Coordinates of C-alpha atoms and ligand atoms in Angstrom, one line a residue:
Chain T
M1 CA 7.5 73.7 13.3
A2 CA 5.1 75.2 15.8
E3 CA 2.8 75.5 13.0
Q4 CA 2.9 71.9 12.0
Q5 CA 2.6 71.0 15.7
A6 CA -0.6 73.1 15.7
K7 CA -2.1 71.5 12.5
W8 CA -1.6 67.9 14.1
L9 CA -3.1 68.8 17.3
S10 CA -6.2 70.1 15.4
C11 CA -6.2 66.9 13.6
A12 CA -6.1 64.9 16.6
E13 CA -8.9 66.7 18.3
G14 CA -11.2 65.9 15.1
G15 CA -12.5 69.4 15.6
A16 CA -13.3 70.0 12.0
G17 CA -12.9 73.6 11.4
S18 CA -11.5 74.4 14.6
E19 CA -8.9 77.2 15.0
P20 CA -5.3 75.5 15.7
G21 CA -3.4 77.0 18.7
S22 CA -4.1 75.8 22.1
L23 CA -4.2 72.3 23.8
V24 CA -7.5 72.9 25.5
R25 CA -10.4 72.7 23.2
F26 CA -14.2 72.2 23.1
A27 CA -16.2 69.7 21.2
R28 CA -19.3 68.0 21.0
L29 CA -19.5 64.8 22.6
E30 CA -20.3 63.1 19.2
Q31 CA -16.9 64.6 17.7
L32 CA -14.7 63.2 20.9
L33 CA -16.4 59.7 20.7
D34 CA -15.8 59.8 17.0
W35 CA -12.0 60.3 17.4
G36 CA -11.6 57.9 20.0
R37 CA -13.6 55.2 17.7
A38 CA -11.3 56.2 14.5
N39 CA -8.0 55.8 16.6
S40 CA -8.7 52.4 18.0
L41 CA -10.3 50.5 15.4
W42 CA -10.2 46.9 16.7
P43 CA -10.6 44.5 13.7
L44 CA -12.3 41.0 14.3
T45 CA -9.8 38.2 13.5
L46 CA -11.3 36.4 10.4
G47 CA -9.1 35.2 7.7
L48 CA -10.8 33.2 5.2
A49 CA -8.4 32.8 2.4
C50 CA -5.0 34.1 0.6
C51 CA -6.0 37.9 1.6
A52 CA -5.8 36.8 5.3
I53 CA -2.2 36.3 5.0
E54 CA -1.6 40.0 3.5
M55 CA -3.9 41.2 6.6
M56 CA -1.5 39.2 8.9
A57 CA 1.5 40.9 7.0
A58 CA -0.2 44.2 7.8
G59 CA -0.5 43.5 11.4
A60 CA 3.2 42.1 11.7
A61 CA 6.6 43.9 11.6
R62 CA 7.3 45.8 8.6
F63 CA 4.0 47.5 8.1
D64 CA 2.9 47.8 11.5
L65 CA -0.7 48.5 11.7
A66 CA -0.2 49.5 15.2
R67 CA 0.6 52.7 14.2
F68 CA -3.0 53.4 13.3
G69 CA -4.3 51.8 16.5
A70 CA -5.9 49.1 14.4
E71 CA -3.7 46.1 15.3
V72 CA -5.9 44.8 18.0
F73 CA -7.1 41.5 16.5
R74 CA -10.0 40.2 18.6
P75 CA -11.2 36.9 18.1
S76 CA -14.8 37.8 19.9
P77 CA -17.2 39.5 17.7
R78 CA -18.3 41.2 20.8
Q79 CA -15.2 43.0 21.0
A80 CA -14.4 44.0 17.8
D81 CA -15.4 47.3 15.7
V82 CA -14.6 46.5 12.1
M83 CA -14.9 43.2 10.6
I84 CA -12.2 42.8 7.8
V85 CA -13.6 40.6 5.2
A86 CA -10.2 39.0 4.1
G87 CA -10.8 36.2 1.6
T88 CA -13.7 34.3 -0.6
V89 CA -16.7 33.8 1.2
N90 CA -18.9 30.9 0.0
W91 CA -22.2 29.7 0.7
K92 CA -21.6 27.4 3.3
M93 CA -19.6 30.5 5.1
A94 CA -22.3 32.9 4.7
G95 CA -24.4 31.8 7.2
P96 CA -21.4 32.1 10.0
I97 CA -20.1 35.5 9.0
K98 CA -23.7 36.7 8.9
T99 CA -23.6 35.6 12.5
L100 CA -20.6 37.1 13.1
Y101 CA -21.7 40.5 11.8
D102 CA -25.0 40.5 13.9
Q103 CA -22.9 39.8 16.9
M104 CA -20.9 43.0 16.4
L105 CA -21.7 45.7 18.7
E106 CA -22.8 48.8 17.1
P107 CA -21.0 51.0 15.7
K108 CA -19.6 48.8 13.6
W109 CA -17.8 48.8 10.3
V110 CA -16.9 46.2 7.3
I111 CA -13.9 46.4 4.9
A112 CA -14.4 44.3 2.0
F113 CA -10.6 43.3 1.6
G114 CA -9.5 41.8 -2.0
N115 CA -11.6 41.0 -4.9
C116 CA -13.3 37.8 -3.6
A117 CA -14.9 40.1 -0.9
I118 CA -15.7 42.7 -3.0
S119 CA -17.4 40.6 -6.2
G120 CA -16.3 36.8 -5.7
G121 CA -12.9 37.9 -7.8
P122 CA -11.6 34.8 -9.7
F123 CA -14.2 32.6 -8.9
V124 CA -16.9 33.9 -10.9
F125 CA -17.9 32.0 -14.2
P126 CA -20.9 31.0 -15.6
G127 CA -22.6 28.3 -13.6
Q128 CA -20.4 28.7 -10.3
Y129 CA -22.2 27.0 -7.5
A130 CA -20.3 28.1 -4.4
V131 CA -19.0 31.7 -4.0
V132 CA -20.7 34.7 -2.7
E133 CA -20.4 37.1 -5.4
G134 CA -19.5 40.0 -3.0
V135 CA -20.1 40.5 0.8
D136 CA -22.2 43.4 0.3
K137 CA -25.0 40.9 -0.6
L138 CA -25.0 39.9 3.3
F139 CA -24.2 43.0 4.9
P140 CA -23.4 46.9 4.2
V141 CA -20.0 47.3 3.2
D142 CA -18.1 50.6 4.2
V143 CA -14.6 50.4 2.5
H144 CA -13.8 48.4 -0.7
V145 CA -10.1 47.5 -1.1
P146 CA -9.4 46.1 -4.4
G147 CA -6.4 43.4 -5.3
C148 CA -5.9 39.7 -5.3
P149 CA -4.5 40.0 -3.0
P150 CA -4.2 43.6 -2.0
R151 CA -0.7 44.8 -0.4
P152 CA -0.7 45.4 3.2
E153 CA -0.5 49.4 2.3
A154 CA -3.8 49.2 0.6
L155 CA -5.4 47.6 4.0
I156 CA -3.9 50.6 5.8
E157 CA -5.2 53.2 3.0
G158 CA -8.8 51.1 3.9
I159 CA -8.4 51.7 7.4
L160 CA -7.5 55.5 6.8
E161 CA -10.5 55.8 4.6
L162 CA -12.8 54.4 7.1
E163 CA -11.4 56.7 10.0
Q164 CA -12.2 59.7 7.4
K165 CA -15.6 58.2 6.9
I166 CA -15.9 58.0 10.8
T167 CA -14.5 61.5 12.0
G168 CA -14.7 63.7 8.7
T169 CA -11.0 64.2 8.6
R170 CA -8.2 62.5 7.3
R171 CA -5.2 61.6 9.3
W172 CA -2.6 61.8 6.6
P173 CA -2.7 63.7 3.4
R174 CA -3.8 61.4 0.4
V175 CA -0.7 60.3 -1.6
K176 CA -1.0 61.9 -5.2
T177 CA -0.1 59.9 -8.1
A178 CA 1.3 61.7 -11.1
Chain P
M1 CA -25.1 22.7 55.4
S2 CA -28.5 21.5 55.1
P3 CA -29.1 17.8 56.6
G4 CA -29.1 15.4 53.8
H5 CA -27.2 17.3 51.5
P6 CA -24.5 15.1 49.8
T7 CA -20.9 15.8 50.7
D8 CA -18.6 16.6 48.2
S9 CA -16.6 13.2 48.1
S10 CA -19.9 11.7 47.5
V11 CA -21.2 13.9 44.6
S12 CA -18.0 12.8 42.6
A13 CA -18.2 9.2 43.7
A14 CA -21.7 9.1 42.3
A15 CA -21.9 11.6 39.4
P16 CA -22.5 10.1 36.1
R17 CA -19.5 10.8 33.7
E18 CA -21.0 13.4 31.4
T19 CA -19.4 14.5 28.1
F20 CA -20.3 17.6 26.3
V21 CA -19.9 18.8 22.8
L22 CA -17.5 21.7 22.0
N23 CA -17.8 23.5 18.9
V24 CA -14.4 25.4 17.6
G25 CA -14.9 27.4 14.6
P26 CA -15.3 28.1 11.7
Q27 CA -14.3 31.4 12.8
H28 CA -11.6 30.4 15.8
P29 CA -8.0 31.8 16.0
A30 CA -6.6 28.4 16.6
T31 CA -8.2 26.7 13.4
H32 CA -6.0 29.0 11.0
G33 CA -9.0 30.0 8.7
V34 CA -12.3 28.3 8.5
L35 CA -12.0 25.3 10.0
R36 CA -14.8 23.6 12.2
L37 CA -14.2 21.0 14.7
K38 CA -16.7 19.4 16.9
L39 CA -14.9 18.1 19.8
T40 CA -16.7 15.6 22.3
M41 CA -15.2 16.4 25.6
D42 CA -14.8 14.7 28.8
G43 CA -14.0 17.5 31.2
E44 CA -10.6 18.9 29.6
Y45 CA -10.1 15.7 27.5
V46 CA -10.8 15.2 23.9
L47 CA -13.0 11.9 23.5
H48 CA -13.6 12.0 19.8
A49 CA -13.0 15.0 17.1
E50 CA -14.6 15.4 14.2
P51 CA -13.1 17.9 11.6
V52 CA -15.9 19.9 9.5
I53 CA -14.9 21.1 6.2
G54 CA -16.1 22.7 3.3
Y55 CA -16.2 26.1 4.5
A56 CA -13.9 27.6 2.2
H57 CA -14.4 25.4 -1.0
R58 CA -13.6 27.4 -4.0
M59 CA -14.7 25.2 -6.9
H60 CA -11.1 24.6 -8.2
E61 CA -11.6 21.2 -9.9
K62 CA -14.7 22.3 -11.4
M63 CA -13.2 25.5 -13.0
G64 CA -10.1 23.4 -14.1
E65 CA -13.1 21.5 -16.3
N66 CA -14.6 25.1 -17.4
R67 CA -11.4 27.1 -18.8
T68 CA -8.4 26.4 -21.1
Y69 CA -5.4 25.6 -19.6
V70 CA -4.1 29.0 -19.9
Q71 CA -7.0 30.7 -18.2
F72 CA -6.3 28.1 -15.4
L73 CA -2.8 29.4 -14.7
P74 CA -3.9 31.7 -12.1
N75 CA -5.7 29.4 -9.9
P76 CA -3.1 27.0 -8.7
S77 CA -1.5 29.4 -6.7
R78 CA -4.7 30.3 -5.2
I79 CA -5.3 26.7 -3.7
D80 CA -2.6 26.9 -1.3
Y81 CA -1.2 30.2 -1.7
L82 CA 1.4 29.8 1.2
S83 CA 3.4 27.3 -1.4
A84 CA 2.0 28.9 -4.5
M85 CA 5.2 28.3 -6.6
H86 CA 5.1 24.5 -5.7
Y87 CA 1.4 24.1 -6.9
M88 CA 2.7 26.4 -10.3
H89 CA 5.3 23.9 -10.8
A90 CA 2.9 20.7 -10.4
Y91 CA 0.7 22.3 -13.0
V92 CA 3.0 23.6 -15.8
C93 CA 5.1 20.3 -15.3
V94 CA 1.8 18.0 -16.2
V95 CA 0.9 20.0 -19.1
E96 CA 4.4 20.2 -20.4
R97 CA 4.4 16.3 -19.6
A98 CA 1.5 16.3 -21.8
L99 CA 2.9 18.3 -24.6
G100 CA 6.1 16.8 -24.6
I101 CA 8.0 20.2 -24.0
E102 CA 11.6 20.2 -23.0
V103 CA 12.2 22.9 -20.3
P104 CA 15.6 25.0 -20.8
P105 CA 18.0 24.4 -18.1
R106 CA 18.4 27.9 -16.8
A107 CA 14.4 28.1 -16.4
E108 CA 14.5 24.5 -14.4
Y109 CA 17.2 26.2 -12.2
I110 CA 15.3 29.5 -11.5
R111 CA 12.4 27.2 -10.9
V112 CA 14.2 25.6 -8.2
I113 CA 15.3 28.7 -6.6
T114 CA 12.1 30.3 -6.6
S115 CA 10.2 27.3 -5.3
E116 CA 12.7 27.1 -2.3
L117 CA 12.5 30.5 -1.4
N118 CA 9.0 30.0 -1.3
R119 CA 9.1 26.9 0.8
I120 CA 11.1 28.8 3.3
A121 CA 8.5 31.6 3.2
S122 CA 5.9 29.0 3.9
H123 CA 8.0 27.5 6.8
L124 CA 8.2 31.0 8.4
V125 CA 4.5 31.6 8.2
W126 CA 3.8 28.5 9.9
F127 CA 6.6 28.8 12.8
G128 CA 5.0 32.5 13.5
A129 CA 1.4 31.2 13.6
F130 CA 2.2 27.9 15.4
L131 CA 4.0 29.8 18.3
L132 CA 1.2 32.1 18.1
D133 CA -1.1 29.2 18.8
L134 CA 1.0 28.2 21.9
G135 CA 1.2 31.9 23.3
A136 CA 4.3 33.3 22.1
F137 CA 3.9 36.5 19.9
T138 CA 7.0 37.7 19.5
P139 CA 8.7 34.9 17.3
L140 CA 5.8 35.9 14.7
L141 CA 7.1 39.5 14.3
Y142 CA 10.6 38.1 13.5
A143 CA 9.2 35.3 11.2
F144 CA 7.4 37.8 9.2
D145 CA 10.4 40.2 8.9
D146 CA 12.2 37.5 7.4
R147 CA 9.6 36.6 5.1
E148 CA 9.4 40.2 3.8
K149 CA 12.7 39.9 2.5
I150 CA 11.8 36.8 0.6
L151 CA 8.7 38.4 -0.9
D152 CA 10.6 41.4 -2.0
L153 CA 13.1 39.2 -3.9
L154 CA 10.3 37.4 -5.5
E155 CA 8.3 40.2 -6.2
A156 CA 10.9 41.8 -7.9
V157 CA 10.9 39.0 -10.7
T158 CA 7.0 37.7 -10.5
G159 CA 5.4 40.8 -9.9
S160 CA 3.2 39.8 -6.9
R161 CA 3.9 39.0 -3.1
L162 CA 1.9 36.0 -2.5
T163 CA 0.0 34.4 -5.3
Y164 CA 2.8 34.1 -8.0
C165 CA 2.0 33.1 -11.8
Y166 CA 5.4 33.0 -12.8
Y167 CA 5.7 29.4 -14.2
R168 CA 4.7 29.3 -17.9
F169 CA 4.3 26.1 -20.1
G170 CA 8.1 25.7 -21.5
G171 CA 9.5 28.1 -18.9
L172 CA 9.1 31.0 -17.0
C173 CA 7.5 34.5 -17.8
N174 CA 10.7 36.4 -17.2
D175 CA 14.3 36.2 -16.4
V176 CA 15.7 36.8 -13.3
D177 CA 18.6 39.8 -13.0
E178 CA 21.9 40.3 -11.0
Q179 CA 20.0 42.0 -8.3
F180 CA 17.7 39.1 -7.8
I181 CA 20.8 36.6 -7.5
E182 CA 23.0 39.1 -5.1
G183 CA 19.7 39.7 -3.1
T184 CA 19.3 35.7 -2.8
R185 CA 22.9 35.3 -1.8
A186 CA 22.7 37.8 0.9
F187 CA 19.3 36.6 2.2
V188 CA 20.9 33.1 2.6
K189 CA 23.5 34.5 4.6
H190 CA 21.1 36.1 6.9
M191 CA 18.8 33.5 7.0
R192 CA 21.4 31.1 8.2
G193 CA 22.2 33.5 11.2
R194 CA 18.6 34.0 12.1
L195 CA 17.9 30.3 12.3
G196 CA 20.7 30.2 14.8
M197 CA 18.6 32.8 16.6
Y198 CA 15.3 31.1 16.7
H199 CA 17.1 28.0 17.6
K200 CA 18.7 29.7 20.8
L201 CA 15.3 31.6 21.4
V202 CA 12.7 29.2 20.6
T203 CA 13.7 25.6 20.1
E204 CA 15.7 25.5 23.2
N205 CA 13.2 27.3 25.2
L206 CA 11.7 25.1 28.1
I207 CA 8.2 25.8 28.2
L208 CA 7.9 25.2 24.3
R209 CA 9.5 22.0 25.1
K210 CA 7.4 21.0 27.7
R211 CA 4.3 21.7 25.4
L212 CA 5.6 19.8 22.4
E213 CA 7.6 16.9 23.5
G214 CA 5.9 13.6 23.7
I215 CA 2.3 15.5 23.0
G216 CA 0.2 14.3 19.8
V217 CA 2.3 11.5 18.6
I218 CA 1.6 10.0 15.4
S219 CA 2.8 6.8 14.4
A220 CA 4.1 6.3 10.7
E221 CA 1.3 3.4 10.8
L222 CA -1.4 6.4 11.3
C223 CA 0.2 8.3 8.5
R224 CA 0.2 5.4 6.2
K225 CA -3.6 4.6 7.0
Y226 CA -4.8 8.1 6.2
G227 CA -2.3 9.0 3.2
A228 CA -0.4 11.9 5.0
T229 CA 2.9 13.0 3.6
G230 CA 5.4 15.8 4.0
P231 CA 6.7 17.1 7.4
V232 CA 3.9 15.2 9.2
L233 CA 5.3 11.8 7.9
R234 CA 8.9 13.0 8.1
G235 CA 8.2 13.8 11.9
S236 CA 7.1 10.3 12.0
G237 CA 10.3 8.9 10.9
V238 CA 9.6 8.1 7.3
P239 CA 12.4 9.9 5.3
C240 CA 9.6 10.3 2.1
D241 CA 10.3 13.1 -0.1
V242 CA 9.1 13.7 -3.6
R243 CA 12.1 15.5 -4.4
K244 CA 14.3 12.4 -3.7
L245 CA 11.6 9.4 -4.4
E246 CA 10.6 10.4 -7.8
P247 CA 13.1 13.2 -9.0
Y248 CA 11.5 16.2 -10.8
S249 CA 13.0 19.5 -12.6
V250 CA 16.7 19.7 -11.6
Y251 CA 16.6 18.3 -8.2
P252 CA 18.8 15.4 -8.5
E253 CA 21.5 17.5 -9.4
F254 CA 21.6 19.1 -5.8
E255 CA 22.9 17.7 -2.3
F256 CA 20.6 18.0 0.4
D257 CA 19.1 15.6 3.2
V258 CA 15.7 15.0 4.2
P259 CA 15.3 15.8 7.4
H260 CA 13.0 13.0 9.7
F261 CA 12.7 12.5 13.6
A262 CA 11.4 9.1 14.7
E263 CA 9.6 10.4 17.8
G264 CA 6.2 11.3 15.9
D265 CA 5.6 14.3 18.4
C266 CA 4.7 18.0 17.7
M267 CA 8.4 18.6 18.5
A268 CA 9.4 16.2 15.9
R269 CA 7.2 18.0 13.0
Y270 CA 8.8 21.3 14.6
K271 CA 12.3 20.2 14.1
V272 CA 11.6 18.9 10.7
R273 CA 10.3 22.2 9.6
M274 CA 13.2 24.3 11.1
E275 CA 15.7 21.5 9.4
E276 CA 14.0 21.9 6.0
I277 CA 14.6 25.4 6.0
A278 CA 18.4 25.0 6.3
Q279 CA 18.3 22.2 3.7
S280 CA 16.3 24.8 1.3
L281 CA 19.0 27.4 2.1
R282 CA 21.7 24.5 0.7
I283 CA 19.9 23.9 -2.3
I284 CA 19.5 27.7 -3.1
E285 CA 23.1 28.2 -2.4
Q286 CA 23.8 25.4 -5.0
A287 CA 21.6 26.3 -7.7
I288 CA 22.9 29.5 -7.8
A289 CA 26.4 28.8 -8.0
K290 CA 25.4 26.3 -10.8
L291 CA 22.9 28.8 -12.7
P292 CA 23.5 28.2 -16.2
P293 CA 23.1 31.1 -18.9
G294 CA 20.5 30.4 -21.9
P295 CA 16.9 31.2 -22.7
V296 CA 14.2 30.6 -20.2
M297 CA 11.8 30.0 -22.7
A298 CA 11.2 26.7 -24.5
E299 CA 11.3 27.4 -28.2
K300 CA 8.3 25.3 -29.8
V301 CA 5.5 26.1 -27.5
P302 CA 2.5 25.8 -29.3
R303 CA -0.1 28.8 -29.0
V304 CA -3.0 27.3 -28.4
I305 CA -2.6 24.3 -25.7
K306 CA -4.1 21.0 -26.7
P307 CA -2.7 18.2 -25.2
P308 CA -3.2 14.8 -26.9
P309 CA -5.8 12.7 -25.6
G310 CA -4.4 10.7 -22.3
D311 CA -4.1 10.6 -18.6
Y312 CA -1.2 12.4 -17.1
Y313 CA 0.1 12.8 -14.0
F314 CA 2.9 15.0 -12.0
A315 CA 3.7 15.2 -8.4
V316 CA 5.9 17.9 -6.5
E317 CA 6.7 18.4 -2.7
A318 CA 4.9 21.3 -1.6
A319 CA 5.7 22.8 1.7
R320 CA 2.6 20.6 3.4
G321 CA 3.6 17.4 1.5
R322 CA 2.6 15.8 -1.7
F323 CA 0.8 17.8 -4.0
A324 CA -0.3 15.9 -7.5
I325 CA -2.4 16.7 -10.6
R326 CA -4.1 13.9 -12.6
L327 CA -4.8 15.7 -15.9
V328 CA -7.3 13.7 -18.0
S329 CA -7.4 15.2 -21.8
D330 CA -9.4 14.7 -24.6
G331 CA -7.7 16.3 -26.8
T332 CA -9.8 19.8 -26.7
E333 CA -8.5 23.0 -25.4
V334 CA -10.2 22.4 -21.9
P335 CA -9.3 19.6 -19.6
Y336 CA -11.4 16.9 -19.3
R337 CA -10.8 16.6 -15.8
L338 CA -8.2 18.1 -13.3
K339 CA -7.8 16.3 -10.2
L340 CA -5.8 18.1 -7.6
R341 CA -4.3 15.7 -4.7
T342 CA -3.6 18.1 -1.9
P343 CA -1.5 17.4 1.3
S344 CA -3.5 19.5 3.9
F345 CA -6.5 17.3 3.1
S346 CA -4.8 14.0 4.0
N347 CA -2.8 15.7 7.0
L348 CA -6.4 17.0 8.5
A349 CA -7.8 13.6 8.0
L350 CA -5.6 12.1 10.7
F351 CA -6.7 14.7 13.3
G352 CA -9.8 13.0 14.6
E353 CA -7.7 9.7 15.6
A354 CA -4.6 11.3 16.8
A355 CA -6.4 13.8 19.1
R356 CA -8.5 11.0 20.5
G357 CA -7.3 11.2 24.4
L358 CA -5.6 14.6 24.6
L359 CA -6.0 17.9 26.5
M360 CA -7.9 20.4 24.5
Q361 CA -4.7 22.6 24.5
D362 CA -2.6 19.5 23.3
A363 CA -4.8 18.7 20.5
L364 CA -4.8 22.4 19.3
A365 CA -0.8 22.1 19.6
L366 CA -1.4 19.1 17.3
L367 CA -3.7 20.8 14.9
G368 CA -1.1 23.8 14.8
S369 CA 1.7 21.2 14.3
L370 CA 0.0 19.6 11.1
D371 CA 0.4 23.2 9.6
L372 CA -2.9 23.5 7.5
V373 CA -4.2 25.8 4.8
I374 CA -7.9 25.3 4.8
P375 CA -8.7 26.1 1.3
D376 CA -6.0 23.7 0.5
V377 CA -8.3 21.2 2.2
D378 CA -11.6 22.1 0.7
R379 CA -10.1 23.2 -2.5
Ligands
LIG1 S1 -9.0 38.1 -3.7 FE1 -7.4 36.8 -4.6 S2 -6.0 36.5 -3.1 FE2 -7.8 37.4 -2.0 S3 -9.1 35.7 -1.2 FE3 -9.6 36.1 -3.6 S4 -8.3 34.7 -4.6 FE4 -7.2 34.7 -2.9

């Protein structure tokens, strides 16, 4: 029990490689900031298409994104840390979405949620004229979450992955598939 | 105050009436997706509203002309992802009509059950999101909790949570099991209780009534002008439902009412949808009781779908209104034209006229009560 508590504490402090044991801990300011950021990733409210419903489901009762501090959907890009691109981006929407990305304050991250955001998804065929084939054509993407639509659990996994990218440690052990 | 400075009252008397343009969207929490509104405002009042669409255009009609009938199967469920089953129903039925396929009764019954479950799920999302627009957060959590129960049932038979591709030309891709039947029965019972709770907590809430009653009145004449259907039209007092007027599938075998309220305000549309949930539960209950045994797939479905040349049409009652497909076949493996008539488009069209003269926040309540799905508007 005590051992496990110590493990959690060392996790929470984001001190990679620090000795578990006591509550008081010394860390570099950068590490502390990263720890804070990783635990309160505020996403931008940006529902584009079908995938947005799964994003809403992830924020609602059963999947409860609040457990990971990422449920505070902000309508204003100036208050958001992470842009979850949930749905199809077409060329008419490309301009506004690029503006939204530019308006977000640093540090900022992007999760491409769903096949459409990753590559254009099911709407890619020779001669297609509307869909942006992947939002990484517009701005850098940190985490890709595949699926059409991905399950809410997949979004949670994406958030955990992003946390790991920020702090260098993973909050929860990865589930091993047989 | 310096001499010669006008007093307050003289300012307001002499000031010109100034208007300004307010841009809402395309990224705005009240527009549910990527709709953009250009509102000309006089203070807090909307003088003129112009919806700008096309931010979620996804070429569904063009794709229809580019792929074979089977390859188009995943598309309908992504046009209006909240009522995926109804859209699939229209698509498979128009092709079945073209090919002259008889669908076994068991398959039709299961189609009705899954469609009605989907309708409830869709209305629950609307319920949560609409109240969120009005400033109530809690109902969303309850609504999504109930919706997850439906998704569990549907996921077990269809394999997906949202964009179901369950219907096939001539039937279904797999049969339902005892667990689904039991689960659906339990859900109907559960949902009846919840509906009572929703009415107690939300419908009779004074704040909600003040915000909805008499707000955003849409007349039946306005609906006719713009071709609005579904709960919007029924909220204006016209008992128009494709399931009753042009019966398809096995709907004539069930008893259900078409809820309609003559007031035409946001409250009427709210009540129509809540009442529709109750009616859907009624249909599901009857369909389960009568569910016949037998195959779920017609025997003679050709491997290569090549409908004879002609012009075919099929309409269903989706969660947002009348959805219809017009299919023009030239006898090849690829449709010549696939025209989609989507309800959200017509329902949005009347917004400009209905929002004139409303307060800003009432205009957004009106927008929420139309229950728009933007990719359904843009196709
Ligand atoms: S990936 Fe699939 S579910 Fe998501 S927006 Fe695209 S089509 Fe819709």
